[in-house]
């Protein structure tokens, strides 16, 4: 079928090609997974995030008999939770849902709360949410440079609080915690098991309670130890929280690797953020980013977000089918025992973990990733592009820094100086400060290599019926990366840059001018280098001849 319309100011189709998308339940036949969600009350944390939005859309569209969806939201950036909820469904992501399930709004309920502050649910809302059958816990702060206190409060304390609340739910069928495949990034081979955390979750929470902000900030590097940032650190401790406080609950963990734009549903190429490699592609494509500390030969463990969502929905179905609802009171949790050592995982009793990664079945390198984006990016240049595309991956930090000086910093000084002399605001130096901070943060992941096991994911796929494999696809072996990037680059242009595809010709015209300017500058630089080399050689030759 043809790709649906998009609301990016003027509605438009993102791409001209056709893509085979799963149709709704009625046209496919009986779905075991969709049937599992029929009548289920579903609680979703992190519903306003990238992954949460796709999860909500997929559930409502593919499982039309699902019960209520409860979204925990809070006030943010000057907007109340009600205002954020109203804006939530204005995203073009939901256009297809509005066409296929026009009455979906009656199924979605916003509940005000905050995960970093003990949920902060009213007694009425708490009682309402106790009736939930399925919980998807995806709320997290994903900033690598987040302050440790906030990262712990959201990623660890929030996880503990939602698990304790889940223990009050008498009808709970499945609890899915969304982790990250890189929570164990200090280990080069990452299996689908729990690992011993650097510190127990209760010990970490106690530490935060007794330390003031200044002291905590000063010892954060010591607390993090081998972990590269507060995000990876708190996500690994969060898994320890799940293991401790999820005891006897029907739960699992899904660990996605680096999530990028959707491959098929509901819109190929949908993305709403600039995290990780998406930011690299945009920076390079707009002509701002010209070098990155990265090994082009390393595997880029990236995965389209819709594949992750289908893995999550199938995992909840499998947990619910095998473990069912709790049935009867839970065993009381033992009181937390504070010690300097975290408890050891027990694979025989621990809940299942799914490494939702691409490298095991369909790997792609960073070099291939950038090359595909370059190929398709050249076809649809934005009218907002700053400079002609030239970009290199450098595994050697010194070579990378050399390129930073001559392709980022010197041009920034020149452009900003001209801007000041002509009465305009200098912006390029500030832009590069942000770019270099971003590239420095991700270099840990772009210069190293990890291996994963995903046997549980493959076993889960084998359990799906043919209909469910069409509706809830997550077999990475079927993905053709080259075709994927056709949609990826167009989605980035439309949804992030906000540049509609009907301006492509305007973008190409600007791009031709920038290409001429680029090669003119390159030619002048080479001429200057040749002249400089000539002068140096002439000086030494004259010096020799004088003797």
C-alpha angles and dihedrals in degrees: 000000000000119000113265127246125280131216106222098138092295114033114245145157114262098212140015099220124089122244129193106240126180111258125221125287096263094059094045103047130231117358120193091202095048089047090053090058094047108120093359119141105221127202116201126188118193091027093148093058130091095267094037094057093053090047092053093047094047094048094049095045103039098034102043093168093059115126124229122332112214116201119194108215136169138195111276138176094359094311124113121233089253092054092048091049092052091050093046097080095044089082115112086234087082098049094097091047090053090054097046100034106024093170096053094113092077090064096056121083125183115216119191115231146122125230095201092056105051093283091284092220120167115241089252094051092044090055090047094052093047086077092065118129098190130030124196110191108194100138112124142133105249098187109123092209097046117141109264095237094055093041091053094044093053103032100035110019091039090052091049093050095048090048092050088050091049088057087065093057109100094190099046112145102169140006118192120192114199109217131161131258088228096058085101095043092138086070117072095206113047118195129190092263139096116268128208106266123229088244133004117260094239092048091051093049091049090050091054092049094056100040127077120226096259094051092044091051092051095052097038093103089053092049093048092050109166094359113105098217145001092260097060091039096053093043092057091048088047089060089056087052090053092050093050103039097031093061111143092004120124095248146135140181125237113200112195120192120220106334119214136172122319119273100205117347139107089334122358110242099018113159133153104184144055100224120146118325093006089064090048092053092048094046092050094042093051090052097248104100114060104160137032132186096239140123107238091203094058119101113257103218096206127148134189110251095233090060089054093049092052090049089052095049092047092048091054090049092051093047091047093047095049102036101025123190119335096253113199131007120321123241109263115257116247114249113267113264114209115218139146091252128067116228119261119254118246111213092193093061103024120105119255122277125204119204101208097199137139102213095078095059109013114016127187129184127232089246092056091045093057094041094055091048090050093051095051094034090061088058095058110028115179121243085228095061113134101204143354116286117263118146138161136189113220122190090189111080093208093054089046092051090049089056090046090059097047102034101033115020102037094047089047091054092048096046094044092048090053089047092054093047091052095046097254129128114264108232109155098080091052090047092053092049088060092043093051092048089052095046091046091054095051097042090088089065099036095054100045136066130225133185124211140193118219103174092132091055091051092047090050091051090052090058094058122100120235090258093051091048088060096043098039103030117176103146103125091196088076095056118104105205096199092056091044093060092056086068096033095062094044092049090050090052095049104036103033106025089036090220111140120223093244088076094062094108090050089050092050091051091052090045092055090053091048091049089054090048092046096053091043089057091044090051092050091049091051091048090051091049091049091049091047092049090049092051092049093048091045090052093052092043090052090047091053093046091052091068 
